[in-house]
mmCIF file of C-alpha atoms in Angstrom:
data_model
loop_
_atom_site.group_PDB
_atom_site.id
_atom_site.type_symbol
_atom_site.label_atom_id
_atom_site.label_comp_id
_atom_site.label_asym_id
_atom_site.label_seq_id
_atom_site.Cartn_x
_atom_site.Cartn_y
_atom_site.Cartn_z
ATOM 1 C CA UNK A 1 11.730 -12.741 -18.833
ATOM 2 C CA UNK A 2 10.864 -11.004 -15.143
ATOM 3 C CA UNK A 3 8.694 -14.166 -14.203
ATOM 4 C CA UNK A 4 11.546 -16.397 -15.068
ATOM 5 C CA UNK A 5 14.190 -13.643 -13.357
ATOM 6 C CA UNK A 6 12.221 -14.245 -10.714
ATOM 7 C CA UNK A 7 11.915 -17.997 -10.187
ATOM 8 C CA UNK A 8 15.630 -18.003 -10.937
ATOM 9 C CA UNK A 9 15.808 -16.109 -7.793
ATOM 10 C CA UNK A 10 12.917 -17.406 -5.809
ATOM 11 C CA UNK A 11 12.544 -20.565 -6.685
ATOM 12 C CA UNK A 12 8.927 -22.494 -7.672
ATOM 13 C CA UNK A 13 7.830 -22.985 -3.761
ATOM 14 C CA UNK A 14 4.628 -20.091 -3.665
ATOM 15 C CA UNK A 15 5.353 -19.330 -0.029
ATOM 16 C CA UNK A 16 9.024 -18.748 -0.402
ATOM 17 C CA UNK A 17 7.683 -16.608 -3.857
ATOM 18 C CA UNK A 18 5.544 -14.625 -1.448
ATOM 19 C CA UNK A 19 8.179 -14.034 0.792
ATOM 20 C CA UNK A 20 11.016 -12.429 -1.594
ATOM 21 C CA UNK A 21 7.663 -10.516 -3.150
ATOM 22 C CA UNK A 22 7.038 -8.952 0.310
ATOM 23 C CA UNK A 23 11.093 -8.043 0.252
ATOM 24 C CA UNK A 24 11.179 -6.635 -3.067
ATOM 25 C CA UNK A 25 8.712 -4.264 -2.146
ATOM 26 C CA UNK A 26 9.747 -3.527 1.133
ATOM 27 C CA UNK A 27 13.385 -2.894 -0.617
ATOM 28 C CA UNK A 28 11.308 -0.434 -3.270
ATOM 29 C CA UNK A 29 9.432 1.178 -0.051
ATOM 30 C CA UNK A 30 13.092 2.012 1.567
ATOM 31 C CA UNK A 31 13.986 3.447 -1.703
ATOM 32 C CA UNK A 32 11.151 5.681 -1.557
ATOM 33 C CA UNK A 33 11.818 6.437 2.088
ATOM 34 C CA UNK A 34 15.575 7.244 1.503
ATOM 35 C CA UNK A 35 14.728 9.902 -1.287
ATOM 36 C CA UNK A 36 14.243 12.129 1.521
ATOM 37 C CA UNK A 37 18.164 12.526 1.768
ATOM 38 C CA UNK A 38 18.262 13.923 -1.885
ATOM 39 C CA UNK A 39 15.026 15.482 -2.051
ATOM 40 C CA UNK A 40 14.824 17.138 0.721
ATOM 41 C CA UNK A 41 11.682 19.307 0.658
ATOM 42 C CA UNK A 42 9.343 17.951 -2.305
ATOM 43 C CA UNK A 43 6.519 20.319 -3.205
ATOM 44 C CA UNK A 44 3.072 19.822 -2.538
ATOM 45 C CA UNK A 45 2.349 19.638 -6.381
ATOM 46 C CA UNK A 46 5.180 17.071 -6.912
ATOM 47 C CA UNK A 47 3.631 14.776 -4.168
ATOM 48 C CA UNK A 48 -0.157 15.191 -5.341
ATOM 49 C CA UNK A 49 1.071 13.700 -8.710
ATOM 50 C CA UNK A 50 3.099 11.001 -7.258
ATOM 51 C CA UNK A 51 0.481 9.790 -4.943
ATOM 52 C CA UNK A 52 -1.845 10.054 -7.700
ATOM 53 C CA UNK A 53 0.381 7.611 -9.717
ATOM 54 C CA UNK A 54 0.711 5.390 -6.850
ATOM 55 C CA UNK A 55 -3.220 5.155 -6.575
ATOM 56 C CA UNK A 56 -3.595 4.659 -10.543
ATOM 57 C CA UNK A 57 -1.641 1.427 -10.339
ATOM 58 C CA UNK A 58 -3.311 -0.042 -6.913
ATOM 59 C CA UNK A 59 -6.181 0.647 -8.873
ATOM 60 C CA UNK A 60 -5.543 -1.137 -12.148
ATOM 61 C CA UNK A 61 -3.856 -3.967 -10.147
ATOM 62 C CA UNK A 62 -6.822 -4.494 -7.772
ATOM 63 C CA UNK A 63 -8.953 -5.330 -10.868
ATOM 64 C CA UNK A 64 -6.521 -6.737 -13.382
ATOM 65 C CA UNK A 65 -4.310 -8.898 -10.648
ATOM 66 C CA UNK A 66 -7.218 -9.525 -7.940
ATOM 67 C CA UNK A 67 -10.595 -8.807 -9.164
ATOM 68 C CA UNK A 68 -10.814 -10.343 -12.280
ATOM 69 C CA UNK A 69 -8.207 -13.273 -11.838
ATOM 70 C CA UNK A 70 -9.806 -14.542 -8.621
ATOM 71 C CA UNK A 71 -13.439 -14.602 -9.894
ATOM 72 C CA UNK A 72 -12.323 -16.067 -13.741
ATOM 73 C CA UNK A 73 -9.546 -18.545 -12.399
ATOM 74 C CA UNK A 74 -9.948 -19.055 -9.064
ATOM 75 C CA UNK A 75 -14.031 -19.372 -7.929
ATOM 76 C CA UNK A 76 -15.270 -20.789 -11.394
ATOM 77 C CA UNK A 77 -16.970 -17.477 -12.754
ATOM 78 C CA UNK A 78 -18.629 -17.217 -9.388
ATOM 79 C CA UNK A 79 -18.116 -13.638 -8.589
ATOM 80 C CA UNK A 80 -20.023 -13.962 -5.001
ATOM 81 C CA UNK A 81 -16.689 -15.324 -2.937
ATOM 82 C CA UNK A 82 -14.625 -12.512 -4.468
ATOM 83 C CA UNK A 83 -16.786 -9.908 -4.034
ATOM 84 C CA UNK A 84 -17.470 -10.709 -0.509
ATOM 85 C CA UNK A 85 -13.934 -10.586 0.370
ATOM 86 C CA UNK A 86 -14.266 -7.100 -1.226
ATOM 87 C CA UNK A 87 -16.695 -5.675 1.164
ATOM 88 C CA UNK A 88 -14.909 -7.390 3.782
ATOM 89 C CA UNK A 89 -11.128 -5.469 3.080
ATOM 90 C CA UNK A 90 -13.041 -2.456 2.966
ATOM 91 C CA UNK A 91 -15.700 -3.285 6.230
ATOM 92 C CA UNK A 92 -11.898 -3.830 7.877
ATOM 93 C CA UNK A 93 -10.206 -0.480 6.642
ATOM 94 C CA UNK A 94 -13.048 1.549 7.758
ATOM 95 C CA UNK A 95 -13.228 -0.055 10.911
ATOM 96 C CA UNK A 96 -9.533 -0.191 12.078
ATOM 97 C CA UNK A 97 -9.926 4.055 10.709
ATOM 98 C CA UNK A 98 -12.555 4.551 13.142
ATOM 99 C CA UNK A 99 -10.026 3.236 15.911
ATOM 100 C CA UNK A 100 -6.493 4.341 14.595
ATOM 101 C CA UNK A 101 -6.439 7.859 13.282
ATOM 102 C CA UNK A 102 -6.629 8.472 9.187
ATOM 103 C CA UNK A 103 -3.069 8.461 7.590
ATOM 104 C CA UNK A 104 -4.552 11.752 5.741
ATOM 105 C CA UNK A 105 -4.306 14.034 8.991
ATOM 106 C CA UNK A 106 -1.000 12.866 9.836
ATOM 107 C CA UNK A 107 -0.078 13.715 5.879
ATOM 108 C CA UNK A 108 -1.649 17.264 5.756
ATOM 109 C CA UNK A 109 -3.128 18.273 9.226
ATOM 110 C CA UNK A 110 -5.942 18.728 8.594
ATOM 111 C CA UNK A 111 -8.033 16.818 10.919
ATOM 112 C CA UNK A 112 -11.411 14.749 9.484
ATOM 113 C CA UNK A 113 -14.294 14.030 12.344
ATOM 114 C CA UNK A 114 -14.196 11.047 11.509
ATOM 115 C CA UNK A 115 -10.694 10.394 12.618
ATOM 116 C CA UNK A 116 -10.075 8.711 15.663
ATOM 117 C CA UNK A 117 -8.931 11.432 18.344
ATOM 118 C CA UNK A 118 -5.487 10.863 20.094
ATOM 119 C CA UNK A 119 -6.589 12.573 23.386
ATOM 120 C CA UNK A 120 -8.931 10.149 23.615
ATOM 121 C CA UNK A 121 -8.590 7.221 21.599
ATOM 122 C CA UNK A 122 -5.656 6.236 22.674
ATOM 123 C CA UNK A 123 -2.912 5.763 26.624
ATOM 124 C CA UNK A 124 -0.954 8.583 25.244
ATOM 125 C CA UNK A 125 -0.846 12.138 27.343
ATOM 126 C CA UNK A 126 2.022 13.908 25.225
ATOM 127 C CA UNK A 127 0.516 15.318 22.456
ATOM 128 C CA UNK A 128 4.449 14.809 20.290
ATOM 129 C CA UNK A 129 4.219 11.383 21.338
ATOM 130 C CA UNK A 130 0.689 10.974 20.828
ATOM 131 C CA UNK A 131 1.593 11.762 17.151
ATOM 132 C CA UNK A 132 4.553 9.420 17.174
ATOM 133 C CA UNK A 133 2.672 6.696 18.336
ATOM 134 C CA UNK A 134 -0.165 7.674 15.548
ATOM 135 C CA UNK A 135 1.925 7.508 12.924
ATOM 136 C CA UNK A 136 3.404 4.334 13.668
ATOM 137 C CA UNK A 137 -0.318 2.613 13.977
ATOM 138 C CA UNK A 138 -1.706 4.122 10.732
ATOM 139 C CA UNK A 139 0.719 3.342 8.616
ATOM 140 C CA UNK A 140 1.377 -0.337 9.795
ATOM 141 C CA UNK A 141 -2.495 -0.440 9.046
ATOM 142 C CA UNK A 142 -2.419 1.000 5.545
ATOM 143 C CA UNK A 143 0.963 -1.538 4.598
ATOM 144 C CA UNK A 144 -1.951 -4.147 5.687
ATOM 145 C CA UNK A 145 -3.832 -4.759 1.850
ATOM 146 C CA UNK A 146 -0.248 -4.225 -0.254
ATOM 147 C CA UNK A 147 1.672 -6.983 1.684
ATOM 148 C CA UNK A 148 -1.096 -9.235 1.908
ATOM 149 C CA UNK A 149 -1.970 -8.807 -2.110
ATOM 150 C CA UNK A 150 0.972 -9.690 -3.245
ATOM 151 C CA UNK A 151 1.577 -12.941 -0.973
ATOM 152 C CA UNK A 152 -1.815 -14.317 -1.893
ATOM 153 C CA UNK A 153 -0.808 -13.032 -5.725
ATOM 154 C CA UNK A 154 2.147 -15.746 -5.745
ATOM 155 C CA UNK A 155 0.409 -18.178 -3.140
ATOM 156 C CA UNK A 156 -2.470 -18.506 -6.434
ATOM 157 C CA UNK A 157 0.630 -19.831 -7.942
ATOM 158 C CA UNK A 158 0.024 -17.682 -11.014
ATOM 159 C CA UNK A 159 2.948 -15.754 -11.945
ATOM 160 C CA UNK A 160 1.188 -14.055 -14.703
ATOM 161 C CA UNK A 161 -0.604 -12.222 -12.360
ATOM 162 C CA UNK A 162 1.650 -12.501 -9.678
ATOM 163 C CA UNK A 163 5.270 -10.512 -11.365
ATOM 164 C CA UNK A 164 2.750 -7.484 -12.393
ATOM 165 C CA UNK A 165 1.164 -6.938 -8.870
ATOM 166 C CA UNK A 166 4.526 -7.170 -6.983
ATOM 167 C CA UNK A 167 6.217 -5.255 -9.632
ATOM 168 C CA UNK A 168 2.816 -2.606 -9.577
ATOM 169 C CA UNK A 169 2.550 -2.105 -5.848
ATOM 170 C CA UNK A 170 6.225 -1.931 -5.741
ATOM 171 C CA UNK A 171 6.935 0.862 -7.844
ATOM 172 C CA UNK A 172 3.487 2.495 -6.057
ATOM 173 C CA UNK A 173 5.748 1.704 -3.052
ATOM 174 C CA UNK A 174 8.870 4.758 -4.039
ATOM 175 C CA UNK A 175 6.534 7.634 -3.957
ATOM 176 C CA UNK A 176 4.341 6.154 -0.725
ATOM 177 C CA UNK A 177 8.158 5.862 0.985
ATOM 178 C CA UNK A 178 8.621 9.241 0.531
ATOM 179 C CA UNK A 179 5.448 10.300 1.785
ATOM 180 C CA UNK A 180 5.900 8.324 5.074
ATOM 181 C CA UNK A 181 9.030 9.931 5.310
ATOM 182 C CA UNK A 182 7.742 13.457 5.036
ATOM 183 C CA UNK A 183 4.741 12.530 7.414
ATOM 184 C CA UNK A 184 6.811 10.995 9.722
ATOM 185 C CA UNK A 185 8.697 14.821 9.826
ATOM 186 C CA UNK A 186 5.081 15.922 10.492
ATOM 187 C CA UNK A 187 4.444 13.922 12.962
ATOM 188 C CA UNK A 188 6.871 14.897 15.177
ATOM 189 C CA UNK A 189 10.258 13.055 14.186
ATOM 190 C CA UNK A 190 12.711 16.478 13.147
ATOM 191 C CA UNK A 191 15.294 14.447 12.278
ATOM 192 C CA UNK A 192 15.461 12.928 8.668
ATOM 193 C CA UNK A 193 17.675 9.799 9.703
ATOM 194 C CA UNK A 194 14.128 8.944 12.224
ATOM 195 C CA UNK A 195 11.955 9.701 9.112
ATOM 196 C CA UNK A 196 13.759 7.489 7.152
ATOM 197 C CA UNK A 197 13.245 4.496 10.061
ATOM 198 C CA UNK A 198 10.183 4.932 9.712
ATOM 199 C CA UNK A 199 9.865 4.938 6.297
ATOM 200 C CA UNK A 200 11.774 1.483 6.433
ATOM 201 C CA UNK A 201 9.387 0.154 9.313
ATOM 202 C CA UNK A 202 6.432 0.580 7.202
ATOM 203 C CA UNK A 203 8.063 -1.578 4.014
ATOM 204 C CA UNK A 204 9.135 -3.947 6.810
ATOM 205 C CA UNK A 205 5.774 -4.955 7.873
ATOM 206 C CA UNK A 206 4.759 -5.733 3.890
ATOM 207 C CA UNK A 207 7.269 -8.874 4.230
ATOM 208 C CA UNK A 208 5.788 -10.851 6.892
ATOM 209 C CA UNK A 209 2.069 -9.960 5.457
ATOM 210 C CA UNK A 210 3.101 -11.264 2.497
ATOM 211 C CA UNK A 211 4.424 -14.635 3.957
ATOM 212 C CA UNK A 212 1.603 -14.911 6.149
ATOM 213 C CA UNK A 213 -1.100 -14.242 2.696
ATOM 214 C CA UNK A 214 0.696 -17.172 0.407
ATOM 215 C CA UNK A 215 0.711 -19.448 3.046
ATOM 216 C CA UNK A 216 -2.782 -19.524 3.811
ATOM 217 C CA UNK A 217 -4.129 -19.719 0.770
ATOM 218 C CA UNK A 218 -1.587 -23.094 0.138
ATOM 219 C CA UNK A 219 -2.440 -24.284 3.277
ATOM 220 C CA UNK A 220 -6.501 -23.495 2.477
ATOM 221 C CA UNK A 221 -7.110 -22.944 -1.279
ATOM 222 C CA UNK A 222 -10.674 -22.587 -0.760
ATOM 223 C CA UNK A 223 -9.540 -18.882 0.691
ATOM 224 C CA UNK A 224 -7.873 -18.159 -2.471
ATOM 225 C CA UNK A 225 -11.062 -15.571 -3.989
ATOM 226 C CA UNK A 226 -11.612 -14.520 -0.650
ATOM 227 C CA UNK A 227 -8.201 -13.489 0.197
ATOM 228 C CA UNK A 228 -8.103 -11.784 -3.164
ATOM 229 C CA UNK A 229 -10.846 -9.995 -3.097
ATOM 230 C CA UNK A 230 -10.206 -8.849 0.197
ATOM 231 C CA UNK A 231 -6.640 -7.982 -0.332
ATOM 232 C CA UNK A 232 -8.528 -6.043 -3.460
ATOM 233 C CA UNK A 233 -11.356 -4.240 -0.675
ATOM 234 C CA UNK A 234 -8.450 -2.857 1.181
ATOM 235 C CA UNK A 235 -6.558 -1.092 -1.592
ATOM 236 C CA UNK A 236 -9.763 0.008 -3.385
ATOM 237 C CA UNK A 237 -10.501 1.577 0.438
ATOM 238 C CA UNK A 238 -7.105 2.997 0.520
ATOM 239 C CA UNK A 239 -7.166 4.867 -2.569
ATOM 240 C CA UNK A 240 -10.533 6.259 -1.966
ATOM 241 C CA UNK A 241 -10.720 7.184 1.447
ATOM 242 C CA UNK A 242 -6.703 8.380 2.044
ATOM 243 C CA UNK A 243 -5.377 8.805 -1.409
ATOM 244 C CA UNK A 244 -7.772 10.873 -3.499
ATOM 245 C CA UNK A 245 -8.846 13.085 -0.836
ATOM 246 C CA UNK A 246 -5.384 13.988 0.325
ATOM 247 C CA UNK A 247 -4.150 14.774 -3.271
ATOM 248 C CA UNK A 248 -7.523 16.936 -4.112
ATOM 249 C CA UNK A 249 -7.429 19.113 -1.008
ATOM 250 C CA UNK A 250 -4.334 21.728 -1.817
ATOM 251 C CA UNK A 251 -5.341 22.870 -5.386
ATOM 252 C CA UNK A 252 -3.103 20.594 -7.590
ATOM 253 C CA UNK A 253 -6.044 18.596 -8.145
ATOM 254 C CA UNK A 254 -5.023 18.304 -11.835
ATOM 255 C CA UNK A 255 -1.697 16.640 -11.421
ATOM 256 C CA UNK A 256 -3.369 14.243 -9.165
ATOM 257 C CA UNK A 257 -5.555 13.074 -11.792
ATOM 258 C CA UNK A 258 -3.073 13.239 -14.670
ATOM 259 C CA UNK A 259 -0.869 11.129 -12.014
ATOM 260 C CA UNK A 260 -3.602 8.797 -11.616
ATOM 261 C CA UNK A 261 -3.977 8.228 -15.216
ATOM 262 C CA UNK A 262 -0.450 7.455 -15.759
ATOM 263 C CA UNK A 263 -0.025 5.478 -13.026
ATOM 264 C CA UNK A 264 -2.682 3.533 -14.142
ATOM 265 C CA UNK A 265 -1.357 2.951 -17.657
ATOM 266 C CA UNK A 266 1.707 1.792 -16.288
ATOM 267 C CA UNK A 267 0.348 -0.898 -14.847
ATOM 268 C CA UNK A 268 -1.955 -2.133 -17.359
ATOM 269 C CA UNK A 269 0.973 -1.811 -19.507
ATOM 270 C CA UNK A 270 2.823 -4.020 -16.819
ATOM 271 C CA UNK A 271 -0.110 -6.595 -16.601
ATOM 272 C CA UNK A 272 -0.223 -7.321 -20.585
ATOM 273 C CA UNK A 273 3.273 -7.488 -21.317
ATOM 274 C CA UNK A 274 4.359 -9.649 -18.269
ATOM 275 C CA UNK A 275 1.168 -11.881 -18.269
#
């Protein structure tokens, strides 16, 4: 019923697919964003668990809408094009971290050593601005793996795999907008009506990502395991290195994992009855 909601909507072209996927989640990452008019100072312990749930279904979609899909459907059982676009969305997380600082410090403060420094890394004198200008570059990089998974999800041309990832990374998408919100505060923007831009600029970038992912895998369809394993990489990357750490450092790491769980379950949920 969603897949053919959507296709009602969409139409059957993949690329224009990928392109109202990347807006449905950018829409869902606005929502998230705007909570921060209504919820106005979320606890530490009701973040943890969000962002837990949020990581639970990038996890269970990078297997069951990625993984799995591209090495059963999409390289012939070969798993070696798959899993080399793995290594390679995680090779480029860890190397665009080492130059643009970890979305964790800008969430928490607390600074890792290896996070790029902002006195040095980077043309900026003011330290505020610095932070600004942080913010904005860490983000962008972490919307990176969610846009481009879901435009190569519809450029396959497999809605049954397709619906569950946009509908998975969307929903992962509301707490994540609040969160950029709240870091944005952190980072130096006081007012909320400047946290909420920014909230909005990060779902923005998801849309053209997404174009840009189901277009090249029409235009090459030999990239198709590639660009889903490393669309895969990246969120694995993601959820390890920002995620998990940031909701196991302030003592609510039970929630986290409770909100991992579910979030998981949700999607898996998502994945059986839509595919």
């Amino acid at each position: 019923m969603v897949a053919d909601w959507f296709v009602r909507l969409a139409g059957t072209d993949p690329v224009v697919q990928g392109l109202a996927g990347g807006v449905v989640i950018a829409l869902l990452n606005l929502l998230g964003a705007s909570l921060v008019f209504v919820w106005r100072d979320p606890s530490e312990r009701a973040m943890n668990g969000a962002l837990g749930f949020a990581a639970g279904g990038m996890l269970a979609a990078s297997f069951t809408s990625l993984i799995i899909p591209g090495i059963e459907t999409y390289s012939g059982g070969d798993p070696v094009p798959v899993l080399a676009g793995v290594v390679l969305g995680a090779l480029f997380l860890d190397q665009s971290d080492a130059l643009v600082p970890h979305a964790h410090y800008l969430l928490s403060g607390r600074r890792r050593p290896d996070a790029a420094d902002p006195g040095t890394e980077l043309p900026v004198d003011d330290d505020r601005l610095a932070g600004v200008v942080l913010f904005v570059l860490a983000i962008t990089l972490h919307n990176i793996p969610e846009g481009l998974a879901v435009g190569v999800g519809f450029g396959s041309g497999d809605l049954a795999t397709a619906v569950p990832l946009m509908l998975a990374i969307g929903i992962q998408n509301v707490p994540e907008g609040l969160a950029v919100s709240v870091a944005a505060m952190n980072a130096g923007l006081n007012r909320r009506f400047y946290a909420v831009v920014a909230g909005v600029r990060s779902g923005v970038v998801e849309i053209p990502l997404a174009l840009l992912g189901a277009y090249a895998v029409q235009s090459v369809s030999a990239l198709l395991p590639y660009a889903m394993g490393f669309a895969a990489g990246a969120m694995l990357f993601v959820i390890s290195d920002e995620i998990v750490p940031e909701t196991h450092a302030g003592g609510y790491e039970r929630v986290a994992t409770l909100g991992t769980v579910f979030g998981a379950v949700v999607m898996l949920y998502l994945d059986i009855a839509l595919g």
